Tab-separated table of C-alpha atoms in Angstrom:
chain	number	residue	atom	x	y	z
A	1	MET	CA	22.900	-29.609	0.636
A	2	ARG	CA	20.286	-27.259	2.061
A	3	MET	CA	18.582	-24.763	-0.141
A	4	GLN	CA	18.288	-21.275	1.201
A	5	ASN	CA	14.711	-20.142	1.724
A	6	ASN	CA	14.316	-16.735	0.103
A	7	LYS	CA	10.547	-16.593	0.518
A	8	LYS	CA	9.359	-13.295	1.962
A	9	ASP	CA	7.154	-13.570	5.030
A	10	PHE	CA	5.426	-10.569	6.572
A	11	ASN	CA	2.937	-12.572	8.649
A	12	GLY	CA	1.789	-10.643	11.710
A	13	GLN	CA	3.346	-7.380	10.532
A	14	LYS	CA	1.434	-4.191	9.852
A	15	LEU	CA	2.242	-2.533	6.551
A	16	PHE	CA	1.396	1.144	6.127
A	17	VAL	CA	0.818	2.320	2.565
A	18	GLY	CA	0.488	5.974	1.626
A	19	ILE	CA	-0.673	6.930	-1.856
A	20	ASP	CA	-0.052	10.286	-3.507
A	21	VAL	CA	-2.971	10.174	-5.930
A	22	HIS	CA	-2.664	11.837	-9.329
A	23	LEU	CA	-4.828	11.583	-12.415
A	24	LYS	CA	-2.452	9.340	-14.419
A	25	SER	CA	-0.215	7.756	-11.764
A	26	TRP	CA	0.162	7.014	-8.077
A	27	THR	CA	3.283	7.455	-5.997
A	28	VAL	CA	3.142	4.765	-3.336
A	29	THR	CA	5.221	4.616	-0.166
A	30	VAL	CA	5.245	1.420	1.884
A	31	MET	CA	6.460	1.409	5.490
A	32	THR	CA	6.763	-1.338	8.070
A	33	GLU	CA	6.539	-0.902	11.831
A	34	SER	CA	10.317	-1.336	12.015
A	35	GLY	CA	10.872	1.681	9.760
A	36	PHE	CA	11.679	-0.011	6.434
A	37	HIS	CA	10.268	2.000	3.583
A	38	LYS	CA	10.164	1.849	-0.177
A	39	THR	CA	8.561	4.163	-2.744
A	40	HIS	CA	7.454	3.404	-6.270
A	41	THR	CA	5.252	4.916	-8.967
A	42	GLN	CA	2.547	2.903	-10.664
A	43	ASN	CA	-0.505	3.182	-12.883
A	44	VAL	CA	-3.785	4.162	-11.239
A	45	SER	CA	-5.194	0.807	-10.139
A	46	ALA	CA	-6.376	-0.466	-6.768
A	47	GLU	CA	-6.183	-4.016	-8.098
A	48	GLY	CA	-2.624	-3.440	-9.332
A	49	LEU	CA	-1.478	-2.095	-5.980
A	50	VAL	CA	-3.091	-4.950	-4.042
A	51	LYS	CA	-1.415	-7.450	-6.377
A	52	HIS	CA	1.939	-5.701	-5.802
A	53	LEU	CA	1.487	-5.757	-2.021
A	54	ARG	CA	0.500	-9.411	-1.917
A	55	GLN	CA	3.447	-10.414	-4.125
A	56	ASN	CA	6.077	-8.310	-2.355
A	57	TYR	CA	4.755	-8.262	1.221
A	58	PRO	CA	2.821	-11.537	1.610
A	59	GLY	CA	0.953	-12.144	4.823
A	60	ALA	CA	1.088	-8.562	6.079
A	61	GLU	CA	-1.849	-6.609	7.447
A	62	TYR	CA	-2.223	-3.777	4.927
A	63	HIS	CA	-3.317	-0.265	5.952
A	64	ILE	CA	-3.770	2.127	3.025
A	65	VAL	CA	-4.281	5.868	3.269
A	66	TYR	CA	-4.563	8.668	0.733
A	67	GLU	CA	-5.482	12.309	0.931
A	68	SER	CA	-8.947	13.572	0.161
A	69	GLY	CA	-9.265	15.163	-3.223
A	70	PHE	CA	-10.574	14.770	-6.720
A	71	THR	CA	-10.954	10.975	-6.590
A	72	GLY	CA	-13.544	11.126	-3.840
A	73	TYR	CA	-14.411	7.831	-2.194
A	74	SER	CA	-14.309	5.521	-5.220
A	75	THR	CA	-10.681	4.481	-4.718
A	76	CYS	CA	-11.279	3.789	-1.042
A	77	PHE	CA	-14.347	1.677	-1.866
A	78	LYS	CA	-12.295	-0.358	-4.384
A	79	PHE	CA	-9.670	-1.201	-1.752
A	80	ARG	CA	-12.334	-2.131	0.779
A	81	ASP	CA	-14.059	-4.351	-1.812
A	82	LEU	CA	-10.692	-6.103	-2.221
A	83	GLY	CA	-10.521	-6.689	1.544
A	84	ILE	CA	-7.914	-4.013	2.289
A	85	MET	CA	-8.332	-1.423	5.035
A	86	CYS	CA	-8.297	2.071	3.518
A	87	ASN	CA	-8.820	5.533	4.942
A	88	ILE	CA	-9.084	8.949	3.366
A	89	ILE	CA	-7.492	11.786	5.293
A	90	ASN	CA	-7.107	15.535	5.166
A	91	ALA	CA	-3.763	16.393	3.554
A	92	ALA	CA	-2.950	18.820	6.364
A	93	ASP	CA	-3.109	15.925	8.841
A	94	VAL	CA	-0.463	13.809	7.089
A	95	PRO	CA	2.801	13.761	9.061
A	96	THR	CA	5.980	14.374	7.102
A	97	MET	CA	9.525	13.221	7.768
């Protein structure tokens, strides 16, 4: 009897992560190059989001973006310290669906 392998594998895939940053929570949308997307809300924590990404999308190349605002650069620096690419952008430049 063969066991089904349910292990997730995102090796070689780019994962695009957009964060709507608020004071007490983040709304996070994750998209793959193929168009899959999922949104969730979480506590404000770069470490928590990286843990979530690595558990749910292992092996992917993560690209995080959030709009410039009250948090300044500190959140971006935290992601970069954790080895995750992060960019801050002007809200007017964010494409919408």
